[in-house]
Short mmCIF file of C-alpha atoms (C1' of nucleotides) in Angstrom, two decimals:
data_model
loop_
_atom_site.label_atom_id
_atom_site.label_comp_id
_atom_site.label_asym_id
_atom_site.label_seq_id
_atom_site.Cartn_x
_atom_site.Cartn_y
_atom_site.Cartn_z
CA MET J 1 -69.05 -79.71 -1.91
CA ARG J 2 -70.78 -76.39 -1.27
CA ALA J 3 -68.64 -73.44 -0.31
CA ASP J 4 -71.19 -71.64 1.86
CA LEU J 5 -69.14 -70.65 4.89
CA SER J 6 -67.87 -67.09 5.36
CA SER J 7 -64.67 -66.17 7.18
CA GLY J 8 -66.87 -65.05 10.06
CA ASP J 9 -68.49 -68.50 10.14
CA LEU J 10 -65.06 -70.12 10.44
CA ALA J 11 -64.12 -67.71 13.21
CA ARG J 12 -67.31 -68.42 15.16
CA ALA J 13 -67.02 -72.17 14.67
CA THR J 14 -63.47 -72.24 16.04
CA GLY J 15 -63.62 -69.47 18.62
CA LYS J 16 -60.87 -67.52 16.88
CA THR J 17 -60.91 -64.24 14.94
CA VAL J 18 -61.46 -63.43 11.28
CA ARG J 19 -58.03 -61.86 11.27
CA THR J 20 -56.45 -65.18 12.18
CA VAL J 21 -58.20 -66.92 9.32
CA ARG J 22 -57.02 -64.18 6.96
CA PHE J 23 -53.49 -64.45 8.34
CA TYR J 24 -53.40 -68.17 7.61
CA GLU J 25 -54.38 -67.35 4.06
CA GLU J 26 -51.53 -64.82 3.82
CA GLU J 27 -49.22 -67.58 5.06
CA GLY J 28 -50.58 -69.92 2.41
CA ILE J 29 -51.96 -72.63 4.68
CA LEU J 30 -55.72 -72.06 4.23
CA THR J 31 -56.99 -70.89 0.86
CA PRO J 32 -60.73 -70.19 0.49
CA ALA J 33 -62.56 -72.54 -1.89
CA GLU J 34 -64.11 -69.58 -3.67
CA VAL J 35 -63.89 -65.80 -3.69
CA SER J 36 -66.96 -63.82 -4.75
CA ASN J 37 -66.94 -60.95 -7.20
CA GLY J 38 -66.89 -58.45 -4.36
CA GLY J 39 -63.94 -60.18 -2.71
CA HIS J 40 -65.90 -62.16 -0.09
CA ARG J 41 -64.31 -65.49 0.77
CA ARG J 42 -66.29 -68.74 0.78
CA TYR J 43 -65.13 -71.91 2.50
CA THR J 44 -66.28 -75.54 2.52
CA LYS J 45 -66.72 -77.93 5.45
CA ASP J 46 -63.36 -79.42 4.46
CA ASP J 47 -61.72 -76.02 4.85
CA LEU J 48 -63.18 -75.81 8.35
CA GLU J 49 -61.72 -79.23 9.16
CA ARG J 50 -58.38 -78.08 7.85
CA LEU J 51 -58.59 -74.97 10.03
CA ARG J 52 -59.43 -77.04 13.10
CA LEU J 53 -56.39 -79.21 12.40
CA ILE J 54 -54.22 -76.11 12.14
CA PHE J 55 -55.43 -74.99 15.58
CA ASP J 56 -54.81 -78.46 16.99
CA LEU J 57 -51.23 -78.40 15.77
CA ARG J 58 -50.80 -74.84 17.09
CA GLU J 59 -51.94 -76.18 20.48
CA LEU J 60 -48.97 -78.55 20.37
CA GLY J 61 -46.75 -75.50 19.94
CA LEU J 62 -45.91 -76.05 16.29
CA PRO J 63 -44.96 -72.88 14.37
CA LEU J 64 -46.89 -72.18 11.16
CA GLY J 65 -43.91 -73.22 9.04
CA GLU J 66 -43.97 -76.74 10.44
CA ILE J 67 -47.73 -76.89 10.12
CA ARG J 68 -47.39 -75.94 6.48
CA SER J 69 -44.99 -78.79 5.87
CA VAL J 70 -47.35 -81.23 7.58
CA LEU J 71 -50.26 -80.05 5.44
CA ASP J 72 -48.03 -80.24 2.37
CA LEU J 73 -46.81 -83.70 3.25
CA ARG J 74 -47.78 -84.94 -0.16
CA SER J 75 -45.52 -82.68 -2.16
CA GLY J 76 -42.01 -84.01 -1.84
CA CYS J 77 -43.28 -87.58 -1.75
CA ASP J 78 -42.95 -89.48 -5.01
CA THR J 79 -44.73 -92.66 -4.03
CA ALA J 80 -47.67 -93.55 -1.84
CA ALA J 81 -45.39 -95.70 0.30
CA GLU J 82 -43.03 -92.80 0.91
CA LEU J 83 -45.95 -90.62 1.91
CA ALA J 84 -47.20 -93.26 4.32
CA ALA J 85 -43.76 -93.55 5.91
CA ARG J 86 -43.41 -89.79 6.34
CA PHE J 87 -46.91 -89.55 7.70
CA GLU J 88 -46.10 -92.11 10.37
CA GLN J 89 -42.86 -90.31 11.19
CA VAL J 90 -44.66 -86.98 11.61
CA LEU J 91 -47.33 -88.52 13.81
CA VAL J 92 -44.81 -90.17 16.12
CA ALA J 93 -42.83 -86.95 16.47
CA HIS J 94 -45.86 -84.85 17.31
CA ILE J 95 -47.29 -87.37 19.73
CA GLN J 96 -43.99 -87.06 21.58
CA GLN J 97 -44.30 -83.28 21.56
CA ALA J 98 -47.77 -83.62 23.02
CA GLU J 99 -46.50 -85.93 25.75
CA GLN J 100 -43.76 -83.53 26.75
CA ARG J 101 -46.20 -80.64 26.95
CA LEU J 102 -48.63 -82.76 28.92
CA ASP J 103 -45.90 -83.73 31.40
CA ARG J 104 -44.90 -80.13 31.99
CA LEU J 105 -48.48 -78.98 32.34
CA ARG J 106 -49.35 -81.80 34.72
CA ARG J 107 -46.39 -80.89 36.91
CA VAL J 108 -47.38 -77.23 37.00
CA LYS J 109 -50.99 -78.11 37.77
CA ARG J 110 -49.89 -80.43 40.57
CA GLU J 111 -47.73 -77.70 42.09
CA LEU J 112 -50.57 -75.19 41.96
CA THR J 113 -52.97 -77.69 43.50
CA GLU J 114 -50.52 -78.46 46.31
CA ALA J 115 -50.14 -74.74 46.89
CA LEU J 116 -53.90 -74.31 47.07
CA HIS J 117 -54.27 -77.11 49.60
CA ALA J 118 -51.40 -75.80 51.68
CA VAL J 119 -52.88 -72.32 51.74
CA GLN J 120 -56.37 -73.58 52.59
CA GLU J 121 -55.22 -75.94 55.34
CA ARG J 122 -52.93 -73.50 57.04
CA LEU J 123 -55.32 -70.63 56.86
CA SER J 124 -58.17 -72.61 58.36
CA GLY J 125 -56.18 -72.80 61.60
CA LEU J 126 -56.67 -69.63 63.60
CA THR J 127 -53.15 -69.19 64.91
CA HIS J 128 -51.46 -67.87 61.77
CA ARG J 129 -53.80 -66.26 59.27
CA CYS J 130 -50.93 -65.08 57.07
CA PRO J 131 -49.37 -66.78 54.00
CA CYS J 132 -45.91 -66.42 55.48
CA ALA J 133 -46.94 -69.22 57.81
CA VAL J 134 -47.52 -71.42 54.76
CA ALA J 135 -44.18 -70.46 53.27
CA ALA J 136 -42.50 -71.55 56.49
CA MET J 137 -43.72 -75.11 55.93
CA SER J 138 -41.16 -77.72 55.12
CA HIS J 139 -41.37 -78.30 51.36
CA ALA J 140 -43.75 -75.45 50.60
CA PRO J 141 -44.78 -75.31 46.91
CA ARG J 142 -42.68 -73.09 44.71
CA ILE J 143 -45.30 -70.43 44.11
CA VAL J 144 -45.84 -70.08 47.86
CA ARG J 145 -42.12 -69.76 48.53
CA VAL J 146 -41.63 -67.22 45.75
CA ILE J 147 -44.62 -65.06 46.63
CA ALA J 148 -43.57 -65.21 50.27
CA LYS J 149 -40.13 -63.83 49.41
CA SER J 150 -41.66 -60.59 48.29
CA LEU J 151 -43.69 -60.16 51.47
CA THR J 152 -43.42 -60.49 55.22
CA CYS J 153 -45.68 -60.22 58.22
CA GLN J 154 -45.40 -59.90 61.98
CA HIS J 155 -44.15 -63.46 62.24
CA GLY J 156 -41.19 -62.80 59.98
CA ASN J 157 -38.31 -60.45 60.51
CA ARG J 158 -39.72 -57.75 58.27
CA GLN J 159 -43.10 -56.08 58.53
CA PHE J 160 -46.31 -56.89 56.74
CA PRO J 161 -48.37 -53.69 56.46
CA MET K 1 -28.02 -65.44 50.68
CA ARG K 2 -25.11 -65.45 48.24
CA ALA K 3 -25.69 -63.92 44.80
CA ASP K 4 -23.26 -66.12 42.88
CA LEU K 5 -25.30 -67.04 39.79
CA SER K 6 -24.71 -65.32 36.45
CA SER K 7 -27.38 -64.77 33.80
CA GLY K 8 -25.80 -67.62 31.87
CA ASP K 9 -26.18 -69.88 34.92
CA LEU K 10 -29.89 -69.07 35.05
CA ALA K 11 -30.23 -69.77 31.33
CA ARG K 12 -28.46 -73.12 31.63
CA ALA K 13 -30.44 -74.13 34.72
CA THR K 14 -33.77 -73.45 33.01
CA GLY K 15 -32.95 -74.38 29.44
CA LYS K 16 -33.80 -70.90 28.19
CA THR K 17 -31.64 -68.10 26.80
CA VAL K 18 -29.78 -65.24 28.45
CA ARG K 19 -31.83 -62.89 26.30
CA THR K 20 -35.02 -64.16 27.89
CA VAL K 21 -33.66 -63.51 31.38
CA ARG K 22 -32.65 -60.01 30.32
CA PHE K 23 -36.05 -59.45 28.77
CA TYR K 24 -37.78 -60.34 32.02
CA GLU K 25 -35.61 -57.76 33.73
CA GLU K 26 -36.64 -55.15 31.14
CA GLU K 27 -40.25 -56.07 31.92
CA GLY K 28 -39.58 -55.66 35.62
CA ILE K 29 -40.39 -59.18 36.76
CA LEU K 30 -36.90 -60.46 37.60
CA THR K 31 -34.35 -58.02 39.02
CA PRO K 32 -30.81 -59.31 39.72
CA ALA K 33 -29.85 -59.34 43.39
CA GLU K 34 -26.60 -57.54 42.58
CA VAL K 35 -24.90 -55.88 39.64
CA SER K 36 -21.09 -55.78 39.55
CA ASN K 37 -19.04 -52.73 38.75
CA GLY K 38 -18.61 -53.85 35.17
CA GLY K 39 -22.36 -54.39 34.74
CA HIS K 40 -22.42 -58.15 35.27
CA ARG K 41 -25.63 -59.40 36.91
CA ARG K 42 -25.60 -61.69 39.94
CA TYR K 43 -28.57 -63.73 41.05
CA THR K 44 -29.43 -65.77 44.15
CA LYS K 45 -31.04 -69.21 44.40
CA ASP K 46 -34.29 -67.41 45.21
CA ASP K 47 -34.06 -65.51 41.92
CA LEU K 48 -33.69 -68.85 40.13
CA GLU K 49 -36.82 -70.13 41.88
CA ARG K 50 -38.65 -67.00 40.85
CA LEU K 51 -37.53 -67.52 37.26
CA ARG K 52 -38.69 -71.13 37.31
CA LEU K 53 -42.08 -69.97 38.56
CA ILE K 54 -42.26 -67.44 35.72
CA PHE K 55 -41.62 -70.23 33.19
CA ASP K 56 -44.25 -72.40 34.87
CA LEU K 57 -46.85 -69.67 34.56
CA ARG K 58 -45.80 -69.04 30.93
CA GLU K 59 -46.43 -72.74 30.33
CA LEU K 60 -50.03 -72.16 31.39
CA GLY K 61 -50.21 -69.49 28.69
CA LEU K 62 -50.21 -66.49 31.02
CA PRO K 63 -48.91 -63.26 29.43
CA LEU K 64 -46.11 -61.45 31.28
CA GLY K 65 -48.52 -58.78 32.49
CA GLU K 66 -50.58 -61.30 34.41
CA ILE K 67 -47.47 -62.99 35.73
CA ARG K 68 -46.29 -59.63 37.00
CA SER K 69 -49.53 -59.14 38.91
CA VAL K 70 -49.23 -62.61 40.42
CA LEU K 71 -45.68 -61.92 41.55
CA ASP K 72 -46.77 -58.53 42.88
CA LEU K 73 -49.74 -60.03 44.70
CA ARG K 74 -48.61 -58.40 47.89
CA SER K 75 -48.82 -54.82 46.70
CA GLY K 76 -52.47 -53.88 46.60
CA CYS K 77 -53.21 -56.02 49.64
CA ASP K 78 -53.54 -54.15 52.90
CA THR K 79 -53.91 -57.07 55.25
CA ALA K 80 -52.53 -60.57 55.46
CA ALA K 81 -56.07 -61.93 55.26
CA GLU K 82 -56.72 -60.07 52.02
CA LEU K 83 -53.50 -61.40 50.56
CA ALA K 84 -54.44 -64.93 51.54
CA ALA K 85 -57.86 -64.55 49.90
CA ARG K 86 -56.40 -63.20 46.67
CA PHE K 87 -53.76 -65.87 46.63
CA GLU K 88 -56.41 -68.55 46.85
CA GLN K 89 -58.41 -66.84 44.10
CA VAL K 90 -55.39 -66.71 41.77
CA LEU K 91 -54.53 -70.35 42.41
CA VAL K 92 -58.06 -71.53 41.67
CA ALA K 93 -58.19 -69.54 38.43
CA HIS K 94 -54.86 -70.81 37.16
CA ILE K 95 -55.60 -74.40 38.08
CA GLN K 96 -58.67 -74.07 35.88
CA GLN K 97 -56.53 -72.67 33.06
CA ALA K 98 -54.22 -75.65 33.42
CA GLU K 99 -57.17 -78.06 33.27
CA GLN K 100 -58.51 -76.50 30.11
CA ARG K 101 -55.11 -76.69 28.43
CA LEU K 102 -54.69 -80.26 29.58
CA ASP K 103 -58.09 -81.20 28.16
CA ARG K 104 -57.30 -79.70 24.78
CA LEU K 105 -53.86 -81.28 24.64
CA ARG K 106 -55.20 -84.69 25.67
CA ARG K 107 -57.78 -84.51 22.92
CA VAL K 108 -55.16 -83.60 20.31
CA LYS K 109 -52.84 -86.33 21.50
CA ARG K 110 -55.65 -88.89 21.39
CA GLU K 111 -56.49 -87.89 17.81
CA LEU K 112 -52.87 -88.17 16.72
CA THR K 113 -52.56 -91.55 18.40
CA GLU K 114 -55.72 -92.81 16.70
CA ALA K 115 -54.36 -91.55 13.40
CA LEU K 116 -51.09 -93.37 13.98
CA HIS K 117 -52.84 -96.63 14.77
CA ALA K 118 -55.13 -96.28 11.77
CA VAL K 119 -52.19 -95.65 9.46
CA GLN K 120 -50.17 -98.55 10.88
CA GLU K 121 -53.04 -101.03 10.77
CA ARG K 122 -54.19 -100.20 7.31
CA LEU K 123 -50.73 -100.08 5.84
CA SER K 124 -49.77 -103.46 7.26
CA GLY K 125 -52.40 -105.01 5.01
CA LEU K 126 -50.99 -105.50 1.54
CA THR K 127 -54.03 -104.58 -0.50
CA HIS K 128 -53.90 -100.80 -0.16
CA ARG K 129 -50.50 -99.39 0.71
CA CYS K 130 -51.67 -95.79 0.30
CA PRO K 131 -52.95 -93.38 2.97
CA CYS K 132 -56.01 -92.64 0.89
CA ALA K 133 -57.22 -96.06 1.97
CA VAL K 134 -57.00 -94.90 5.59
CA ALA K 135 -58.88 -91.73 4.83
CA ALA K 136 -61.67 -93.81 3.34
CA MET K 137 -62.27 -95.43 6.74
CA SER K 138 -65.46 -94.59 8.52
CA HIS K 139 -64.58 -92.06 11.20
CA ALA K 140 -61.00 -91.50 10.09
CA PRO K 141 -59.06 -89.14 12.41
CA ARG K 142 -59.10 -85.49 11.41
CA ILE K 143 -55.45 -85.26 10.40
CA VAL K 144 -55.86 -88.26 8.10
CA ARG K 145 -58.96 -86.81 6.47
CA VAL K 146 -57.35 -83.40 6.00
CA ILE K 147 -54.05 -84.69 4.62
CA ALA K 148 -55.98 -87.01 2.34
CA LYS K 149 -57.89 -84.08 0.84
CA SER K 150 -54.71 -82.66 -0.55
CA LEU K 151 -53.67 -85.91 -2.18
CA THR K 152 -55.08 -88.74 -4.21
CA CYS K 153 -53.94 -92.06 -5.57
CA GLN K 154 -55.00 -94.67 -8.06
CA HIS K 155 -57.86 -95.70 -5.81
CA GLY K 156 -59.36 -92.21 -5.80
CA ASN K 157 -60.72 -90.21 -8.69
CA ARG K 158 -57.60 -88.12 -9.08
CA GLN K 159 -54.06 -89.34 -9.60
CA PHE K 160 -51.35 -89.90 -7.06
CA PRO K 161 -47.98 -89.54 -8.85
"C1'" DT U 1 -2.32 -63.25 29.03
"C1'" DT U 2 -5.79 -65.93 26.78
"C1'" DG U 3 -10.58 -67.42 26.24
"C1'" DC U 4 -14.97 -67.56 27.43
"C1'" DT U 5 -18.70 -65.24 29.13
"C1'" DC U 6 -21.05 -61.34 29.69
"C1'" DC U 7 -22.42 -56.57 28.22
"C1'" DT U 8 -25.26 -52.91 25.38
"C1'" DC U 9 -27.63 -51.21 21.49
"C1'" DA U 10 -30.69 -52.07 17.85
"C1'" DC U 11 -33.08 -54.19 14.34
"C1'" DG U 12 -35.75 -58.66 13.07
"C1'" DT U 13 -39.51 -62.04 13.60
"C1'" DC U 14 -43.59 -64.64 14.58
"C1'" DA U 15 -48.51 -64.69 15.16
"C1'" DC U 16 -51.55 -62.23 15.28
"C1'" DG U 17 -54.54 -57.40 17.31
"C1'" DT U 18 -56.54 -53.11 16.19
"C1'" DG U 19 -58.29 -49.41 14.18
"C1'" DA U 20 -59.63 -46.45 9.79
"C1'" DG U 21 -62.32 -46.06 5.99
"C1'" DG U 22 -64.95 -48.35 2.47
"C1'" DT U 23 -68.14 -52.00 0.13
"C1'" DG U 24 -71.05 -56.38 -0.33
"C1'" DG U 25 -75.15 -59.29 0.29
"C1'" DC U 26 -79.34 -61.49 2.51
"C1'" DT I 1 -83.26 -49.43 1.96
"C1'" DT I 2 -81.12 -50.51 6.28
"C1'" DG I 3 -77.77 -53.04 9.04
"C1'" DC I 4 -74.54 -56.21 9.67
"C1'" DT I 5 -70.80 -58.47 7.91
"C1'" DC I 6 -67.09 -58.48 5.20
"C1'" DC I 7 -63.22 -56.10 2.76
"C1'" DT I 8 -58.28 -53.85 2.35
"C1'" DC I 9 -54.42 -51.38 3.90
"C1'" DA I 10 -51.33 -50.43 7.50
"C1'" DC I 11 -49.44 -49.78 11.81
"C1'" DG I 12 -49.10 -51.92 16.72
"C1'" DT I 13 -47.83 -55.55 20.04
"C1'" DC I 14 -46.01 -59.38 22.60
"C1'" DA I 15 -42.13 -62.30 23.63
"C1'" DC I 16 -38.44 -62.94 22.51
"C1'" DG I 17 -34.15 -64.01 18.41
"C1'" DT I 18 -30.06 -62.41 16.32
"C1'" DG I 19 -26.21 -60.27 15.11
"C1'" DA I 20 -22.46 -56.33 15.75
"C1'" DG I 21 -19.04 -54.57 18.38
"C1'" DG I 22 -17.03 -54.11 22.89
"C1'" DT I 23 -15.58 -55.35 27.93
"C1'" DG I 24 -15.24 -58.20 32.35
"C1'" DG I 25 -13.49 -61.85 35.35
"C1'" DC I 26 -11.70 -66.52 36.91
#
DNA sequence: TTGCTCCTCACGTCACGTGAGGTGGC
DNA sequence: TTGCTCCTCACGTCACGTGAGGTGGC
């Protein structure tokens, strides 16, 4: 397999920086396939795939140490069967991590969306063109309540400028 | 409103550490409602809500600087209408952020799930009880391909121990 | 009075970012 | 030969973690 990708190519292909690629090398999780006489690194398509996997696992919130142990799954396994079992174990654990993150993110997105709708509905009425009116709603979304605490208007008991 | 929550209460209620709460105070985004004579902080229920919002926005990947500007939305707005407009703008932007994160996470989770199924299916057959057999599949999931690169077995051209 | 919690420094860490100054390669 | 990319230090930063040593409050 040809090693014809530079560190800049990896950075462009993944949307990250050259520094990040270099840092992963310092941490021992992505070694270039070749290094030229002048010190320029050369990577293969497989290295790019490995890098993409690293970013995927980072997206799940895994620290580099855990990612290293996933990538090094083989060492520490004496038989193919043991490797297969550990592989399955790792996959199940990280799918769970992904689910938990997804649940939290979905909840946050739902709250923000509810806030947006509440703000848009209330502000389309002409009577109260101030967010404090939205905050006064029963069951106003959290972000509306919190932002409203740090402000007031003529309808409240403090003054909005 | 009674300020009867300690920093430890906030930590317990959110599942984070006291140090994090203190750090947010250092950064000026969560000030205790009261401080006792002996220096002990006291927070209200509203402070807890504010803290929860901060964690929600952190979940979206917002840095503390941006969170500060969201919480300080009021300052810099001269009229209620301007505040409402900015509020809407911020909500739309952060809902988009959440969608992008959700998309990436869903993709990663799907890949891990496909990998798990591939590993389980292939390994239930008795012919090839080694993950290298899974990696040989057409369109094997990325994590399988990458892990397989750093290992081999009797079926490959290198040796699995 | 006894614990448990809380306090204040202050240094450590993780995952990079950001120049400064110099060289390689199509 | 001229740029553009890549290189190596090396210090900075962001969001906390982690003790050490001391005090507060039900």
